[in-house]
Amino acid sequence: MDQRHATALKAAGMKATPKRLAILEMLEAEPGYASPEELWKRLKDRFDRLGLPTVYRNLEELSESGVLSKVIHPNRQLYYYFCSNREHHHHFVCLSCRKVEDIPSCGIEALEHEVSKRNGGKVLSHILQLNGLCGGCADNEEKR
Amino acid sequence: MDQRHATALKAAGMKATPKRLAILEMLEAEPGYASPEELWKRLKDRFDRLGLPTVYRNLEELSESGVLSKVIHPNRQLYYYFCSNREHHHHFVCLSCRKVEDIPSCGIEALEHEVSKRNGGKVLSHILQLNGLCGGCADNEEKR
DNA sequence: ATCCTAAAACGAAATCATTTCTATTTAGAG
DNA sequence: CTCTAAATAGAAATGATTTCGTTTTAGGAT
């Protein structure tokens, strides 16, 4: 089951260490995004020694490799999310329960093209994230 | 000339203090985005007393009121940009010279609608920002 | 014009998420 | 099984941002 993760790590040119595998397992099991510290607290039990910096470092590296994705949060803390979707896509983030849903098509290619054409600039990356309430949380909201 | 800014502040329900006006003037004169500390350093000369926390607080308040806009930066520090465009729009940010250009149409309404329909969620806000090199910086890049 | 009060600003100190640093351990190629 | 570059530990540092109690001020009311 984590042969998948081991393979993903190798593909990203990273060693498949037990801690990295555990981080991936834990995040994959998570229904929503999680912070480095939250993950660390839960992971500590499974290792006699596990430093918080290790969790930070790995989450960042995994996110750079595209194995994990980062959530942009108003409180400016770091949150990560396991997303097996390897296509280009974006996320709808529930502000209430932290669930993250994929948004398949982003339609930004057209915008990028327009920007390049209009001002001669070159678009290197883009950030797109929808924030709101997921189906379940929106329902609960209404019942109040 | 800053009667405009005073009016904008009043409209946002904020007092038109000299320091707020100075912050707005300075940011408006700026070709690109700026950090709280940068603004503070330049503004200090114009007031016998000006605290960095005051600059932070005002930038945040002004951004919440929609008078200023915030830039999402990879280094996770705060940057602000004066944008007189009152229509809904987004920004193309030059990673090299900090210039910010408006992107008029964002086409996200369609995405929002799709998300609501598909999963029953409610989209409350969205983040969209293009990063890259502006026309001038892209040209310089090529000449190297 | 002056008064008055809520809002704004001071600035030193605190916060605290994130990063750095050096020594130690380990994955995995050979 | 060895060896080396990569990964980790853990304590300590960092530094942008925020807090707090006090003082000042903008601007509506008098």
mmCIF file of N, CA and C (backbone and C1' of nucleotides) in Angstrom, chain D residues 3 8 11 27:
data_model
loop_
_atom_site.group_PDB
_atom_site.id
_atom_site.type_symbol
_atom_site.label_atom_id
_atom_site.label_comp_id
_atom_site.label_asym_id
_atom_site.label_seq_id
_atom_site.Cartn_x
_atom_site.Cartn_y
_atom_site.Cartn_z
ATOM 1 P P DC D 3 34.153 0.803 3.720
ATOM 2 O "O5'" DC D 3 33.319 1.887 2.907
ATOM 3 C "C5'" DC D 3 33.208 1.766 1.480
ATOM 4 C "C4'" DC D 3 32.423 2.949 0.952
ATOM 5 C "C3'" DC D 3 32.759 4.261 1.650
ATOM 6 O "O3'" DC D 3 32.914 5.248 0.640
ATOM 7 C "C1'" DC D 3 30.414 3.815 1.819
ATOM 8 P P DT D 8 14.172 12.451 6.632
ATOM 9 O "O5'" DT D 8 14.896 12.632 8.040
ATOM 10 C "C5'" DT D 8 15.321 11.480 8.746
ATOM 11 C "C4'" DT D 8 15.896 11.876 10.088
ATOM 12 C "C3'" DT D 8 15.015 12.826 10.888
ATOM 13 O "O3'" DT D 8 14.676 12.193 12.123
ATOM 14 C "C1'" DT D 8 17.286 13.556 10.838
ATOM 15 P P DA D 11 16.493 19.201 22.843
ATOM 16 O "O5'" DA D 11 17.545 20.313 23.255
ATOM 17 C "C5'" DA D 11 18.923 20.158 22.878
ATOM 18 C "C4'" DA D 11 19.421 21.463 22.307
ATOM 19 C "C3'" DA D 11 18.830 22.683 23.010
ATOM 20 O "O3'" DA D 11 19.835 23.669 23.149
ATOM 21 C "C1'" DA D 11 18.387 22.804 20.706
ATOM 22 P P DG D 27 -10.899 62.988 10.295
ATOM 23 O "O5'" DG D 27 -12.220 63.355 11.089
ATOM 24 C "C5'" DG D 27 -12.952 62.320 11.742
ATOM 25 C "C4'" DG D 27 -14.071 62.939 12.531
ATOM 26 C "C3'" DG D 27 -14.810 64.072 11.804
ATOM 27 O "O3'" DG D 27 -16.170 64.009 12.178
ATOM 28 C "C1'" DG D 27 -14.042 64.858 13.832
#
